[in-house]
């Protein structure tokens, strides 16, 4: 498995993107996941492209826009906008030869009778296939009530993977904790579809996530052991939000993997 860090481009200026890429390189990692979300600027994307051209040993993944997108929206205009935004991320990923694109499936409300809009998924999956880009849907921390933040993955995820064989999964370990789900069972059920992992600690009691490993409820040792049990050889993005937490988590993962060899 390849361990990478998050490049949170919306929060960075072009100069800060340069510095963040240097930081990632200095950790020893050779992989990162780009948050392709607004504010997106040509200058920021050019910095990333230039870095990858100069560092051939690096791989990258792209996280499609998620703040204002919802491909399950009951609004035709919003759904079209959302699809167009994610398609732009797919095109960019192809341009810089990224290994995959991660996206959020969207929200289900009482208005759409808790049904998936397969038309949106069909358009997105077909577009990714035509571009030759691997597409991975991410599990979210579902919220009860009139609006569910994403579908129930254990039920509707099966439906998606059966309908779209090329669609893969990005397992977010922290989101499973926040949703009160068993991350080990997620691995057991979906290990054949998982190609990317968002790894961060979380706490269901406070609903906090994106914490350094060891600060929440995730049993990192058991989690990594379970991945090795199923011979996982995909990518892991440490989805922490500052350098201190990222470096701490990167070192924790590498130390555990050494002991489990």
PDB file of C-alpha atoms in Angstrom, residues 6-248:
ATOM      1  CA  UNK A   6      -3.748  15.540   1.707  1.00  0.00           C
ATOM      2  CA  UNK A   7      -3.067  18.623  -0.416  1.00  0.00           C
ATOM      3  CA  UNK A   8      -5.862  20.923   0.739  1.00  0.00           C
ATOM      4  CA  UNK A   9      -5.584  23.345  -2.173  1.00  0.00           C
ATOM      5  CA  UNK A  10      -8.702  25.477  -1.432  1.00  0.00           C
ATOM      6  CA  UNK A  11      -7.102  26.627   1.833  1.00  0.00           C
ATOM      7  CA  UNK A  12      -3.758  27.476   0.212  1.00  0.00           C
ATOM      8  CA  UNK A  13      -2.359  30.236  -1.970  1.00  0.00           C
ATOM      9  CA  UNK A  14      -0.205  29.218  -4.976  1.00  0.00           C
ATOM     10  CA  UNK A  15       2.952  29.878  -2.931  1.00  0.00           C
ATOM     11  CA  UNK A  16       1.580  27.830  -0.051  1.00  0.00           C
ATOM     12  CA  UNK A  17       0.845  24.962  -2.452  1.00  0.00           C
ATOM     13  CA  UNK A  18       4.552  24.937  -3.346  1.00  0.00           C
ATOM     14  CA  UNK A  19       5.521  24.840   0.329  1.00  0.00           C
ATOM     15  CA  UNK A  20       2.984  22.122   1.121  1.00  0.00           C
ATOM     16  CA  UNK A  21       4.251  19.912  -1.695  1.00  0.00           C
ATOM     17  CA  UNK A  22       7.793  20.354  -0.386  1.00  0.00           C
ATOM     18  CA  UNK A  23       6.576  19.387   3.083  1.00  0.00           C
ATOM     19  CA  UNK A  24       4.936  16.227   1.723  1.00  0.00           C
ATOM     20  CA  UNK A  25       8.103  15.332  -0.149  1.00  0.00           C
ATOM     21  CA  UNK A  26      10.251  15.852   2.946  1.00  0.00           C
ATOM     22  CA  UNK A  27       8.131  13.433   4.985  1.00  0.00           C
ATOM     23  CA  UNK A  28       9.286  10.684   2.661  1.00  0.00           C
ATOM     24  CA  UNK A  29       5.842  10.140   1.151  1.00  0.00           C
ATOM     25  CA  UNK A  30       5.563   9.895  -2.608  1.00  0.00           C
ATOM     26  CA  UNK A  31       1.817  10.274  -2.963  1.00  0.00           C
ATOM     27  CA  UNK A  32      -0.750  12.999  -2.302  1.00  0.00           C
ATOM     28  CA  UNK A  33      -4.446  13.641  -2.851  1.00  0.00           C
ATOM     29  CA  UNK A  34      -5.441  17.002  -4.297  1.00  0.00           C
ATOM     30  CA  UNK A  35      -8.637  18.633  -3.088  1.00  0.00           C
ATOM     31  CA  UNK A  36     -10.001  19.971  -6.374  1.00  0.00           C
ATOM     32  CA  UNK A  37     -12.575  22.373  -5.000  1.00  0.00           C
ATOM     33  CA  UNK A  38     -13.265  26.081  -4.985  1.00  0.00           C
ATOM     34  CA  UNK A  39     -11.513  28.410  -5.004  1.00  0.00           C
ATOM     35  CA  UNK A  40      -9.792  26.604  -7.892  1.00  0.00           C
ATOM     36  CA  UNK A  41      -7.246  28.732  -9.749  1.00  0.00           C
ATOM     37  CA  UNK A  42      -5.069  28.079 -12.758  1.00  0.00           C
ATOM     38  CA  UNK A  43      -2.018  29.120 -10.728  1.00  0.00           C
ATOM     39  CA  UNK A  44      -2.599  26.454  -8.077  1.00  0.00           C
ATOM     40  CA  UNK A  45      -3.197  23.696 -10.612  1.00  0.00           C
ATOM     41  CA  UNK A  46      -0.118  24.748 -12.568  1.00  0.00           C
ATOM     42  CA  UNK A  47       1.997  24.407  -9.428  1.00  0.00           C
ATOM     43  CA  UNK A  48       0.741  20.847  -8.937  1.00  0.00           C
ATOM     44  CA  UNK A  49       1.319  19.950 -12.580  1.00  0.00           C
ATOM     45  CA  UNK A  50       4.842  21.372 -12.552  1.00  0.00           C
ATOM     46  CA  UNK A  51       5.686  19.507  -9.343  1.00  0.00           C
ATOM     47  CA  UNK A  52       4.542  16.172 -10.768  1.00  0.00           C
ATOM     48  CA  UNK A  53       6.548  16.705 -13.941  1.00  0.00           C
ATOM     49  CA  UNK A  54       9.668  17.367 -11.863  1.00  0.00           C
ATOM     50  CA  UNK A  55       9.066  14.485  -9.447  1.00  0.00           C
ATOM     51  CA  UNK A  56       8.392  11.399 -11.532  1.00  0.00           C
ATOM     52  CA  UNK A  57       8.397   9.126  -8.477  1.00  0.00           C
ATOM     53  CA  UNK A  58       5.204  10.771  -7.168  1.00  0.00           C
ATOM     54  CA  UNK A  59       1.650   9.607  -7.739  1.00  0.00           C
ATOM     55  CA  UNK A  60      -1.485  11.630  -7.113  1.00  0.00           C
ATOM     56  CA  UNK A  61      -5.204  11.225  -6.567  1.00  0.00           C
ATOM     57  CA  UNK A  62      -7.868  13.884  -7.056  1.00  0.00           C
ATOM     58  CA  UNK A  63     -10.755  14.613  -4.687  1.00  0.00           C
ATOM     59  CA  UNK A  64     -13.594  16.025  -6.769  1.00  0.00           C
ATOM     60  CA  UNK A  65     -15.527  19.123  -5.623  1.00  0.00           C
ATOM     61  CA  UNK A  66     -17.901  18.382  -2.763  1.00  0.00           C
ATOM     62  CA  UNK A  67     -18.767  21.602  -0.903  1.00  0.00           C
ATOM     63  CA  UNK A  68     -21.411  22.787  -3.390  1.00  0.00           C
ATOM     64  CA  UNK A  69     -22.026  19.617  -5.386  1.00  0.00           C
ATOM     65  CA  UNK A  70     -24.780  17.040  -5.040  1.00  0.00           C
ATOM     66  CA  UNK A  71     -25.355  14.619  -7.913  1.00  0.00           C
ATOM     67  CA  UNK A  72     -28.474  13.289  -6.171  1.00  0.00           C
ATOM     68  CA  UNK A  73     -30.051  16.745  -6.000  1.00  0.00           C
ATOM     69  CA  UNK A  74     -33.737  16.898  -6.938  1.00  0.00           C
ATOM     70  CA  UNK A  75     -32.975  20.182  -8.719  1.00  0.00           C
ATOM     71  CA  UNK A  76     -32.146  19.517 -12.376  1.00  0.00           C
ATOM     72  CA  UNK A  77     -29.971  22.630 -12.522  1.00  0.00           C
ATOM     73  CA  UNK A  78     -28.024  21.778  -9.364  1.00  0.00           C
ATOM     74  CA  UNK A  79     -27.565  18.173 -10.446  1.00  0.00           C
ATOM     75  CA  UNK A  80     -26.220  19.251 -13.850  1.00  0.00           C
ATOM     76  CA  UNK A  81     -23.882  21.773 -12.221  1.00  0.00           C
ATOM     77  CA  UNK A  82     -22.629  19.081  -9.830  1.00  0.00           C
ATOM     78  CA  UNK A  83     -21.955  16.602 -12.621  1.00  0.00           C
ATOM     79  CA  UNK A  84     -20.119  19.245 -14.633  1.00  0.00           C
ATOM     80  CA  UNK A  85     -17.929  20.138 -11.647  1.00  0.00           C
ATOM     81  CA  UNK A  86     -16.958  16.516 -11.005  1.00  0.00           C
ATOM     82  CA  UNK A  87     -16.301  15.986 -14.722  1.00  0.00           C
ATOM     83  CA  UNK A  88     -13.819  18.879 -14.615  1.00  0.00           C
ATOM     84  CA  UNK A  89     -11.968  17.081 -11.824  1.00  0.00           C
ATOM     85  CA  UNK A  90     -11.890  13.903 -13.915  1.00  0.00           C
ATOM     86  CA  UNK A  91     -10.454  15.791 -16.890  1.00  0.00           C
ATOM     87  CA  UNK A  92      -7.805  17.373 -14.661  1.00  0.00           C
ATOM     88  CA  UNK A  93      -6.953  13.973 -13.172  1.00  0.00           C
ATOM     89  CA  UNK A  94      -6.440  12.557 -16.645  1.00  0.00           C
ATOM     90  CA  UNK A  95      -4.279  15.532 -17.585  1.00  0.00           C
ATOM     91  CA  UNK A  96      -1.874  15.049 -14.668  1.00  0.00           C
ATOM     92  CA  UNK A  97      -2.100  11.238 -14.844  1.00  0.00           C
ATOM     93  CA  UNK A  98      -3.656  10.798 -11.400  1.00  0.00           C
ATOM     94  CA  UNK A  99      -4.379   7.257 -10.281  1.00  0.00           C
ATOM     95  CA  UNK A 100      -8.015   7.910  -9.319  1.00  0.00           C
ATOM     96  CA  UNK A 101     -10.767  10.432  -8.581  1.00  0.00           C
ATOM     97  CA  UNK A 102     -12.776  10.385  -5.340  1.00  0.00           C
ATOM     98  CA  UNK A 103     -16.282  11.856  -5.189  1.00  0.00           C
ATOM     99  CA  UNK A 104     -19.158  12.200  -2.734  1.00  0.00           C
ATOM    100  CA  UNK A 105     -22.411  10.629  -3.893  1.00  0.00           C
ATOM    101  CA  UNK A 106     -24.677  13.360  -2.541  1.00  0.00           C
ATOM    102  CA  UNK A 107     -27.713  13.598  -0.291  1.00  0.00           C
ATOM    103  CA  UNK A 108     -31.017  11.787  -0.186  1.00  0.00           C
ATOM    104  CA  UNK A 109     -34.022  13.703   1.162  1.00  0.00           C
ATOM    105  CA  UNK A 110     -37.620  12.917   1.973  1.00  0.00           C
ATOM    106  CA  UNK A 111     -38.596  14.593  -1.290  1.00  0.00           C
ATOM    107  CA  UNK A 112     -36.908  12.013  -3.488  1.00  0.00           C
ATOM    108  CA  UNK A 113     -38.342   9.117  -1.483  1.00  0.00           C
ATOM    109  CA  UNK A 114     -34.908   7.842  -0.475  1.00  0.00           C
ATOM    110  CA  UNK A 115     -34.260   6.657  -4.030  1.00  0.00           C
ATOM    111  CA  UNK A 116     -30.969   6.908  -5.855  1.00  0.00           C
ATOM    112  CA  UNK A 117     -30.854   8.913  -9.065  1.00  0.00           C
ATOM    113  CA  UNK A 118     -29.184   6.333 -11.257  1.00  0.00           C
ATOM    114  CA  UNK A 119     -29.218   8.676 -14.245  1.00  0.00           C
ATOM    115  CA  UNK A 120     -26.634  10.902 -12.545  1.00  0.00           C
ATOM    116  CA  UNK A 121     -24.409   7.957 -11.637  1.00  0.00           C
ATOM    117  CA  UNK A 122     -24.688   6.550 -15.164  1.00  0.00           C
ATOM    118  CA  UNK A 123     -23.540   9.822 -16.704  1.00  0.00           C
ATOM    119  CA  UNK A 124     -20.642  10.157 -14.276  1.00  0.00           C
ATOM    120  CA  UNK A 125     -19.428   6.563 -14.549  1.00  0.00           C
ATOM    121  CA  UNK A 126     -19.692   6.588 -18.350  1.00  0.00           C
ATOM    122  CA  UNK A 127     -17.721   9.832 -18.516  1.00  0.00           C
ATOM    123  CA  UNK A 128     -14.949   8.470 -16.285  1.00  0.00           C
ATOM    124  CA  UNK A 129     -14.763   5.269 -18.328  1.00  0.00           C
ATOM    125  CA  UNK A 130     -14.477   7.266 -21.556  1.00  0.00           C
ATOM    126  CA  UNK A 131     -11.653   9.339 -20.048  1.00  0.00           C
ATOM    127  CA  UNK A 132      -9.891   6.230 -18.730  1.00  0.00           C
ATOM    128  CA  UNK A 133      -9.995   7.454 -15.126  1.00  0.00           C
ATOM    129  CA  UNK A 134     -10.717   5.245 -12.093  1.00  0.00           C
ATOM    130  CA  UNK A 135     -13.655   6.601 -10.093  1.00  0.00           C
ATOM    131  CA  UNK A 136     -14.185   5.888  -6.383  1.00  0.00           C
ATOM    132  CA  UNK A 137     -17.264   6.814  -4.348  1.00  0.00           C
ATOM    133  CA  UNK A 138     -16.617   7.752  -0.714  1.00  0.00           C
ATOM    134  CA  UNK A 139     -18.679   6.628   2.267  1.00  0.00           C
ATOM    135  CA  UNK A 140     -19.915   9.523   4.383  1.00  0.00           C
ATOM    136  CA  UNK A 141     -21.094   9.876   7.971  1.00  0.00           C
ATOM    137  CA  UNK A 142     -24.867   9.601   7.501  1.00  0.00           C
ATOM    138  CA  UNK A 143     -27.095  12.017   9.383  1.00  0.00           C
ATOM    139  CA  UNK A 144     -30.604  11.055  10.416  1.00  0.00           C
ATOM    140  CA  UNK A 145     -33.622  13.190   9.702  1.00  0.00           C
ATOM    141  CA  UNK A 146     -35.207  14.682   6.612  1.00  0.00           C
ATOM    142  CA  UNK A 147     -31.837  14.949   4.874  1.00  0.00           C
ATOM    143  CA  UNK A 148     -29.410  12.062   4.947  1.00  0.00           C
ATOM    144  CA  UNK A 149     -25.813  13.036   4.276  1.00  0.00           C
ATOM    145  CA  UNK A 150     -25.164  10.454   1.565  1.00  0.00           C
ATOM    146  CA  UNK A 151     -26.937   7.150   1.149  1.00  0.00           C
ATOM    147  CA  UNK A 152     -26.668   4.175   3.485  1.00  0.00           C
ATOM    148  CA  UNK A 153     -23.524   2.630   2.071  1.00  0.00           C
ATOM    149  CA  UNK A 154     -24.039  -0.917   3.267  1.00  0.00           C
ATOM    150  CA  UNK A 155     -27.352  -1.075   1.358  1.00  0.00           C
ATOM    151  CA  UNK A 156     -27.113   1.299  -1.569  1.00  0.00           C
ATOM    152  CA  UNK A 157     -23.388   0.790  -2.052  1.00  0.00           C
ATOM    153  CA  UNK A 158     -24.086  -2.788  -3.079  1.00  0.00           C
ATOM    154  CA  UNK A 159     -26.645  -1.569  -5.605  1.00  0.00           C
ATOM    155  CA  UNK A 160     -24.151   0.838  -7.143  1.00  0.00           C
ATOM    156  CA  UNK A 161     -21.334  -1.682  -7.410  1.00  0.00           C
ATOM    157  CA  UNK A 162     -23.624  -4.269  -8.982  1.00  0.00           C
ATOM    158  CA  UNK A 163     -24.940  -1.779 -11.520  1.00  0.00           C
ATOM    159  CA  UNK A 164     -21.560  -0.178 -12.306  1.00  0.00           C
ATOM    160  CA  UNK A 165     -18.715  -2.745 -12.245  1.00  0.00           C
ATOM    161  CA  UNK A 166     -16.062  -0.094 -12.957  1.00  0.00           C
ATOM    162  CA  UNK A 167     -17.102   2.041  -9.973  1.00  0.00           C
ATOM    163  CA  UNK A 168     -14.767   1.584  -7.013  1.00  0.00           C
ATOM    164  CA  UNK A 169     -14.769   2.705  -3.373  1.00  0.00           C
ATOM    165  CA  UNK A 170     -12.850   5.162  -1.241  1.00  0.00           C
ATOM    166  CA  UNK A 171     -13.177   3.932   2.338  1.00  0.00           C
ATOM    167  CA  UNK A 172     -13.134   6.801   4.826  1.00  0.00           C
ATOM    168  CA  UNK A 173     -12.241   5.209   8.163  1.00  0.00           C
ATOM    169  CA  UNK A 174     -13.153   8.280  10.209  1.00  0.00           C
ATOM    170  CA  UNK A 175     -16.577   8.551   8.605  1.00  0.00           C
ATOM    171  CA  UNK A 176     -17.438   4.994   9.627  1.00  0.00           C
ATOM    172  CA  UNK A 177     -16.698   5.909  13.246  1.00  0.00           C
ATOM    173  CA  UNK A 178     -18.731   9.120  13.065  1.00  0.00           C
ATOM    174  CA  UNK A 179     -21.636   7.141  11.611  1.00  0.00           C
ATOM    175  CA  UNK A 180     -21.414   4.494  14.322  1.00  0.00           C
ATOM    176  CA  UNK A 181     -20.443   1.790  11.830  1.00  0.00           C
ATOM    177  CA  UNK A 182     -17.876  -1.003  12.084  1.00  0.00           C
ATOM    178  CA  UNK A 183     -14.904  -0.162   9.877  1.00  0.00           C
ATOM    179  CA  UNK A 184     -13.644  -3.764  10.006  1.00  0.00           C
ATOM    180  CA  UNK A 185     -16.928  -5.010   8.542  1.00  0.00           C
ATOM    181  CA  UNK A 186     -16.644  -2.386   5.812  1.00  0.00           C
ATOM    182  CA  UNK A 187     -13.290  -3.849   4.811  1.00  0.00           C
ATOM    183  CA  UNK A 188     -14.649  -7.391   4.901  1.00  0.00           C
ATOM    184  CA  UNK A 189     -17.673  -6.493   2.765  1.00  0.00           C
ATOM    185  CA  UNK A 190     -16.087  -4.149   0.244  1.00  0.00           C
ATOM    186  CA  UNK A 191     -12.396  -5.133   0.121  1.00  0.00           C
ATOM    187  CA  UNK A 192     -12.629  -6.097  -3.547  1.00  0.00           C
ATOM    188  CA  UNK A 193     -13.861  -2.589  -4.443  1.00  0.00           C
ATOM    189  CA  UNK A 194     -11.622  -0.455  -2.203  1.00  0.00           C
ATOM    190  CA  UNK A 195      -8.835   1.316  -4.115  1.00  0.00           C
ATOM    191  CA  UNK A 196      -8.364   4.335  -1.857  1.00  0.00           C
ATOM    192  CA  UNK A 197      -8.600   4.996   1.870  1.00  0.00           C
ATOM    193  CA  UNK A 198      -9.035   8.237   3.792  1.00  0.00           C
ATOM    194  CA  UNK A 199      -7.336   7.607   7.116  1.00  0.00           C
ATOM    195  CA  UNK A 200      -7.945   9.889  10.079  1.00  0.00           C
ATOM    196  CA  UNK A 201      -9.163   9.445  13.609  1.00  0.00           C
ATOM    197  CA  UNK A 202     -12.666  10.364  14.739  1.00  0.00           C
ATOM    198  CA  UNK A 203     -14.990  10.292  17.726  1.00  0.00           C
ATOM    199  CA  UNK A 204     -18.673   9.388  17.508  1.00  0.00           C
ATOM    200  CA  UNK A 205     -19.455  11.100  20.832  1.00  0.00           C
ATOM    201  CA  UNK A 206     -18.237  14.525  19.710  1.00  0.00           C
ATOM    202  CA  UNK A 207     -18.673  13.821  15.973  1.00  0.00           C
ATOM    203  CA  UNK A 208     -15.171  15.198  15.480  1.00  0.00           C
ATOM    204  CA  UNK A 209     -13.120  13.870  12.610  1.00  0.00           C
ATOM    205  CA  UNK A 210      -9.910  14.470  10.673  1.00  0.00           C
ATOM    206  CA  UNK A 211      -7.892  14.136  13.863  1.00  0.00           C
ATOM    207  CA  UNK A 212      -4.387  12.725  14.210  1.00  0.00           C
ATOM    208  CA  UNK A 213      -4.244   8.962  14.620  1.00  0.00           C
ATOM    209  CA  UNK A 214      -4.515   7.976  18.273  1.00  0.00           C
ATOM    210  CA  UNK A 215      -6.711  10.943  19.229  1.00  0.00           C
ATOM    211  CA  UNK A 216     -10.063   9.266  18.613  1.00  0.00           C
ATOM    212  CA  UNK A 217     -11.752   5.873  18.578  1.00  0.00           C
ATOM    213  CA  UNK A 218      -9.978   4.197  15.640  1.00  0.00           C
ATOM    214  CA  UNK A 219      -7.848   1.166  16.457  1.00  0.00           C
ATOM    215  CA  UNK A 220      -5.155   1.925  13.894  1.00  0.00           C
ATOM    216  CA  UNK A 221      -3.162  -1.247  14.573  1.00  0.00           C
ATOM    217  CA  UNK A 222      -6.196  -3.488  14.029  1.00  0.00           C
ATOM    218  CA  UNK A 223      -7.287  -1.444  11.003  1.00  0.00           C
ATOM    219  CA  UNK A 224      -3.943  -1.824   9.225  1.00  0.00           C
ATOM    220  CA  UNK A 225      -3.787  -5.498  10.173  1.00  0.00           C
ATOM    221  CA  UNK A 226      -7.206  -6.036   8.583  1.00  0.00           C
ATOM    222  CA  UNK A 227      -6.014  -4.346   5.382  1.00  0.00           C
ATOM    223  CA  UNK A 228      -2.999  -6.641   5.261  1.00  0.00           C
ATOM    224  CA  UNK A 229      -5.247  -9.642   5.889  1.00  0.00           C
ATOM    225  CA  UNK A 230      -7.039  -8.838   2.631  1.00  0.00           C
ATOM    226  CA  UNK A 231      -3.741  -7.966   0.892  1.00  0.00           C
ATOM    227  CA  UNK A 232      -4.745  -4.366   0.268  1.00  0.00           C
ATOM    228  CA  UNK A 233      -2.274  -2.764  -2.140  1.00  0.00           C
ATOM    229  CA  UNK A 234      -4.044   0.486  -2.953  1.00  0.00           C
ATOM    230  CA  UNK A 235      -3.606   4.032  -1.689  1.00  0.00           C
ATOM    231  CA  UNK A 236      -4.033   5.618   1.732  1.00  0.00           C
ATOM    232  CA  UNK A 237      -4.472   9.362   2.165  1.00  0.00           C
ATOM    233  CA  UNK A 238      -3.905  10.712   5.663  1.00  0.00           C
ATOM    234  CA  UNK A 239      -6.836  13.114   5.734  1.00  0.00           C
ATOM    235  CA  UNK A 240      -5.614  15.296   8.574  1.00  0.00           C
ATOM    236  CA  UNK A 241      -5.783  19.064   8.308  1.00  0.00           C
ATOM    237  CA  UNK A 242      -2.468  20.413   9.581  1.00  0.00           C
ATOM    238  CA  UNK A 243       1.189  19.511   9.240  1.00  0.00           C
ATOM    239  CA  UNK A 244       1.676  18.424  12.838  1.00  0.00           C
ATOM    240  CA  UNK A 245      -1.176  15.910  12.682  1.00  0.00           C
ATOM    241  CA  UNK A 246      -0.163  14.756   9.207  1.00  0.00           C
ATOM    242  CA  UNK A 247       3.452  14.099  10.157  1.00  0.00           C
ATOM    243  CA  UNK A 248       2.421  12.381  13.391  1.00  0.00           C
TER     244      UNK A 248
END
